[in-house]
């Protein structure tokens, strides 16, 4: 953890110490009073709720200091207080300053799909060669990035960060806080279309990571994505292309799906070739692996040192996790999030797995804007085209999936819709049979993990 004195904090964030000893030191930082463990510096962020209302609660739970921008009646006179004009800006500036002091190489990862998985894979590979700090969970926004940077230690050589966005300018701000040495763009897909007019606008918002990359920086780019290629045309640094096309510098060839064993393929990496085994089952995760290998190449890691690591890579939580239960029931937990392209990959790739019945349990894909009905209808068509026997949907938007499935010949009696994931879960635990394959996927707001939890309770008890 970064360790910073109260005096240094006030200097770094242009704040005024109202109380507390200048020599007090902090190495834990928080924006949520409920998560205080003891010794933290609490930033009273004004968001959906005003953090100033919880300053004394943070102190009660053990925080040793707070950064505030409003008058607060402080009940604890032995605690440090720093007054600033904007607590969010102060948090970001402190993170930026700590980064500038410790100077690790920064990997910034953005894209519509796969950021977290690329981060996890990259960190898992690079940690064998360098001391790595990676963003926790999906800490990828104006709060998560500086909080991650405040976990830096002096011996960290690499910081691997996600840089997400839902509007123009957000990634630009993140690159101001943490300019990447290596910028990764996984893909451009219809995600957050509710906040943009079209895919081209999303692409331009993602381009901000390239614009904010350090001079002489490296870009790791999806060669198979036309919009990624378009927005990177004027990037002046080194480019490392990954993908499945023969022009990609890092690519997979001769791909073979080996059912539950994963994917076998020839990896082309830096002009060398090796046959590798990858335990995940979907091409979308293969792209994530190739992106992470692009990061590894930018660190001059040799192919011979990577091939033994690849089979050990595992999916992040709720992302392509294959769970095998008794009675030969297989559940694919891909419940963390969903969008049209990721759902298409999942439906296609898991449809190849052997099963007596194949059941797609799909929740709404959120934030698709005016195109929502179209994308959900098309998803339903793909459910039918890829040979699923049953479709169970959750949410209002996903009713269009049922229409799409019907249009491609699925029978009405094999289609079900529920308002909430709890209801779908209760139905499913009574519906499943020996030999079923169940794919569960939906947007984060649909809480599809509740279905997974019900399945675990039911099947673990049988």
Tab-separated table of C-alpha atoms in Angstrom, residues 61-260:
chain	number	residue	atom	x	y	z
A	61	UNK	CA	-15.637	2.255	12.418
A	62	UNK	CA	-11.949	3.078	12.771
A	63	UNK	CA	-10.919	5.543	10.066
A	64	UNK	CA	-8.110	7.848	11.199
A	65	UNK	CA	-8.821	10.724	8.840
A	66	UNK	CA	-11.165	12.236	6.284
A	67	UNK	CA	-11.016	14.472	3.230
A	68	UNK	CA	-14.027	16.781	3.057
A	69	UNK	CA	-15.296	19.688	0.967
A	70	UNK	CA	-18.291	20.722	3.121
A	71	UNK	CA	-18.710	21.776	6.717
A	72	UNK	CA	-19.137	18.686	8.892
A	73	UNK	CA	-19.614	18.509	12.639
A	74	UNK	CA	-16.737	16.269	13.652
A	75	UNK	CA	-17.366	14.283	16.798
A	76	UNK	CA	-13.805	12.943	16.975
A	77	UNK	CA	-11.124	15.544	17.709
A	78	UNK	CA	-8.222	13.078	17.478
A	79	UNK	CA	-8.877	12.379	13.791
A	80	UNK	CA	-7.237	14.078	10.802
A	81	UNK	CA	-9.321	16.366	8.617
A	82	UNK	CA	-8.229	17.780	5.254
A	83	UNK	CA	-10.467	20.342	3.565
A	84	UNK	CA	-10.439	20.535	-0.257
A	85	UNK	CA	-12.545	22.176	-2.928
A	86	UNK	CA	-13.572	18.831	-4.506
A	87	UNK	CA	-13.159	15.444	-2.814
A	88	UNK	CA	-13.347	13.460	-6.056
A	89	UNK	CA	-10.633	15.562	-7.649
A	90	UNK	CA	-8.572	15.170	-4.477
A	91	UNK	CA	-8.850	11.373	-4.625
A	92	UNK	CA	-7.865	11.351	-8.272
A	93	UNK	CA	-4.962	13.737	-7.740
A	94	UNK	CA	-3.625	11.699	-4.833
A	95	UNK	CA	-3.741	8.546	-6.964
A	96	UNK	CA	-2.018	10.347	-9.843
A	97	UNK	CA	0.694	11.663	-7.554
A	98	UNK	CA	1.402	8.268	-5.990
A	99	UNK	CA	1.697	6.801	-9.495
A	100	UNK	CA	4.173	9.515	-10.493
A	101	UNK	CA	6.303	8.735	-7.427
A	102	UNK	CA	6.421	4.927	-7.800
A	103	UNK	CA	6.569	4.903	-11.623
A	104	UNK	CA	5.409	1.393	-12.576
A	105	UNK	CA	4.650	0.665	-16.218
A	106	UNK	CA	0.933	1.201	-16.714
A	107	UNK	CA	-1.220	-1.131	-18.790
A	108	UNK	CA	-4.584	0.477	-19.572
A	109	UNK	CA	-7.301	-1.813	-20.928
A	110	UNK	CA	-10.530	-0.688	-22.546
A	111	UNK	CA	-13.097	-2.104	-24.956
A	112	UNK	CA	-16.754	-3.039	-25.029
A	113	UNK	CA	-16.239	-6.638	-23.902
A	114	UNK	CA	-13.499	-8.521	-22.083
A	115	UNK	CA	-11.670	-5.829	-20.098
A	116	UNK	CA	-11.710	-7.710	-16.810
A	117	UNK	CA	-10.716	-11.037	-18.345
A	118	UNK	CA	-7.834	-9.443	-20.271
A	119	UNK	CA	-6.722	-7.781	-17.039
A	120	UNK	CA	-6.822	-11.078	-15.153
A	121	UNK	CA	-5.006	-13.011	-17.878
A	122	UNK	CA	-2.366	-10.287	-18.316
A	123	UNK	CA	-1.682	-10.113	-14.593
A	124	UNK	CA	-1.508	-13.896	-14.285
A	125	UNK	CA	1.110	-14.081	-17.047
A	126	UNK	CA	3.202	-11.063	-16.115
A	127	UNK	CA	3.340	-11.865	-12.386
A	128	UNK	CA	5.758	-14.678	-13.221
A	129	UNK	CA	8.268	-12.072	-14.381
A	130	UNK	CA	7.469	-8.798	-12.595
A	131	UNK	CA	5.738	-7.561	-9.431
A	132	UNK	CA	2.205	-6.638	-10.558
A	133	UNK	CA	-0.621	-4.551	-9.126
A	134	UNK	CA	-3.944	-5.203	-10.820
A	135	UNK	CA	-7.283	-3.469	-10.419
A	136	UNK	CA	-9.605	-5.309	-8.057
A	137	UNK	CA	-12.959	-6.600	-9.311
A	138	UNK	CA	-14.005	-4.218	-12.096
A	139	UNK	CA	-12.510	-1.047	-10.603
A	140	UNK	CA	-12.490	0.733	-13.946
A	141	UNK	CA	-13.965	4.215	-13.431
A	142	UNK	CA	-13.168	7.644	-11.991
A	143	UNK	CA	-13.260	6.172	-8.476
A	144	UNK	CA	-11.860	2.697	-9.033
A	145	UNK	CA	-8.721	3.740	-10.922
A	146	UNK	CA	-7.368	6.140	-8.257
A	147	UNK	CA	-8.294	3.701	-5.478
A	148	UNK	CA	-6.275	1.052	-7.291
A	149	UNK	CA	-3.296	3.385	-7.658
A	150	UNK	CA	-3.356	4.052	-3.918
A	151	UNK	CA	-2.544	0.364	-3.407
A	152	UNK	CA	0.806	0.779	-5.152
A	153	UNK	CA	3.938	-0.236	-3.305
A	154	UNK	CA	7.512	0.764	-4.054
A	155	UNK	CA	8.426	-2.580	-5.577
A	156	UNK	CA	5.475	-2.738	-7.974
A	157	UNK	CA	6.872	-2.756	-11.495
A	158	UNK	CA	3.570	-2.965	-13.383
A	159	UNK	CA	0.056	-1.577	-12.787
A	160	UNK	CA	-2.690	-3.212	-14.839
A	161	UNK	CA	-5.817	-1.052	-14.981
A	162	UNK	CA	-9.227	-1.258	-16.602
A	163	UNK	CA	-10.545	1.924	-18.164
A	164	UNK	CA	-14.290	1.794	-18.693
A	165	UNK	CA	-16.750	4.417	-19.802
A	166	UNK	CA	-20.402	5.127	-20.431
A	167	UNK	CA	-19.933	8.592	-21.933
A	168	UNK	CA	-17.494	10.702	-23.893
A	169	UNK	CA	-14.545	12.093	-21.940
A	170	UNK	CA	-14.469	9.482	-19.183
A	171	UNK	CA	-11.506	7.537	-20.563
A	172	UNK	CA	-9.691	10.786	-21.312
A	173	UNK	CA	-9.917	11.666	-17.627
A	174	UNK	CA	-8.650	8.242	-16.602
A	175	UNK	CA	-5.611	8.619	-18.864
A	176	UNK	CA	-4.900	11.976	-17.243
A	177	UNK	CA	-4.778	10.197	-13.887
A	178	UNK	CA	-2.841	7.170	-15.191
A	179	UNK	CA	-1.319	7.636	-18.669
A	180	UNK	CA	-0.793	4.156	-20.147
A	181	UNK	CA	2.559	2.893	-21.339
A	182	UNK	CA	0.605	0.105	-23.009
A	183	UNK	CA	-2.983	0.674	-24.199
A	184	UNK	CA	-5.244	-2.266	-25.043
A	185	UNK	CA	-8.513	-2.060	-27.000
A	186	UNK	CA	-10.340	-5.382	-26.949
A	187	UNK	CA	-13.208	-4.582	-29.339
A	188	UNK	CA	-15.988	-2.109	-30.168
A	189	UNK	CA	-19.494	-3.531	-29.730
A	190	UNK	CA	-23.034	-2.238	-29.067
A	191	UNK	CA	-22.640	-1.634	-25.341
A	192	UNK	CA	-23.942	1.551	-23.664
A	193	UNK	CA	-25.710	2.492	-26.909
A	194	UNK	CA	-28.299	4.186	-24.725
A	195	UNK	CA	-25.735	6.956	-24.193
A	196	UNK	CA	-24.426	7.171	-27.779
A	197	UNK	CA	-25.971	7.677	-31.193
A	198	UNK	CA	-24.066	4.861	-32.891
A	199	UNK	CA	-21.089	2.518	-32.729
A	200	UNK	CA	-18.807	5.121	-34.300
A	201	UNK	CA	-19.382	7.418	-31.309
A	202	UNK	CA	-18.538	4.568	-28.942
A	203	UNK	CA	-15.369	3.944	-30.943
A	204	UNK	CA	-14.312	7.587	-30.645
A	205	UNK	CA	-14.852	7.461	-26.888
A	206	UNK	CA	-12.633	4.350	-26.715
A	207	UNK	CA	-10.005	6.128	-28.846
A	208	UNK	CA	-9.348	8.426	-25.902
A	209	UNK	CA	-7.104	5.730	-24.427
A	210	UNK	CA	-4.831	5.982	-27.475
A	211	UNK	CA	-4.849	9.768	-27.347
A	212	UNK	CA	-3.841	9.596	-23.674
A	213	UNK	CA	-1.099	6.996	-24.064
A	214	UNK	CA	2.431	8.159	-23.269
A	215	UNK	CA	4.740	9.246	-26.033
A	216	UNK	CA	6.498	6.139	-27.421
A	217	UNK	CA	3.749	4.005	-25.881
A	218	UNK	CA	2.476	0.720	-27.282
A	219	UNK	CA	-1.034	-0.118	-28.493
A	220	UNK	CA	-2.356	-3.684	-28.374
A	221	UNK	CA	-5.202	-3.802	-30.888
A	222	UNK	CA	-7.837	-6.228	-32.144
A	223	UNK	CA	-6.971	-6.663	-35.822
A	224	UNK	CA	-10.296	-8.385	-36.523
A	225	UNK	CA	-12.368	-5.391	-35.397
A	226	UNK	CA	-12.765	-2.793	-38.189
A	227	UNK	CA	-13.634	0.039	-35.801
A	228	UNK	CA	-10.585	-0.656	-33.616
A	229	UNK	CA	-8.430	-0.522	-36.726
A	230	UNK	CA	-10.062	2.704	-37.872
A	231	UNK	CA	-9.606	4.635	-34.631
A	232	UNK	CA	-5.967	3.557	-34.353
A	233	UNK	CA	-4.939	4.823	-37.785
A	234	UNK	CA	-3.254	7.954	-36.425
A	235	UNK	CA	-1.600	6.306	-33.414
A	236	UNK	CA	2.109	7.103	-33.626
A	237	UNK	CA	3.525	4.438	-31.323
A	238	UNK	CA	4.219	0.749	-31.794
A	239	UNK	CA	1.179	-1.398	-32.592
A	240	UNK	CA	0.771	-5.056	-31.671
A	241	UNK	CA	-2.139	-6.668	-33.484
A	242	UNK	CA	-3.969	-9.730	-32.179
A	243	UNK	CA	-6.810	-11.751	-33.696
A	244	UNK	CA	-7.669	-14.753	-35.847
A	245	UNK	CA	-6.904	-13.253	-39.257
A	246	UNK	CA	-3.584	-14.240	-40.833
A	247	UNK	CA	-2.373	-10.626	-40.776
A	248	UNK	CA	-2.504	-10.461	-36.960
A	249	UNK	CA	0.939	-10.536	-35.356
A	250	UNK	CA	-0.362	-12.580	-32.415
A	251	UNK	CA	-2.997	-15.032	-33.532
A	252	UNK	CA	-4.612	-18.429	-33.130
A	253	UNK	CA	-4.635	-20.892	-36.015
A	254	UNK	CA	-6.007	-24.417	-36.483
A	255	UNK	CA	-8.528	-23.982	-33.681
A	256	UNK	CA	-10.079	-27.179	-32.354
A	257	UNK	CA	-12.867	-27.319	-29.781
A	258	UNK	CA	-12.289	-30.290	-27.471
A	259	UNK	CA	-15.648	-30.256	-25.699
A	260	UNK	CA	-15.139	-29.747	-21.961
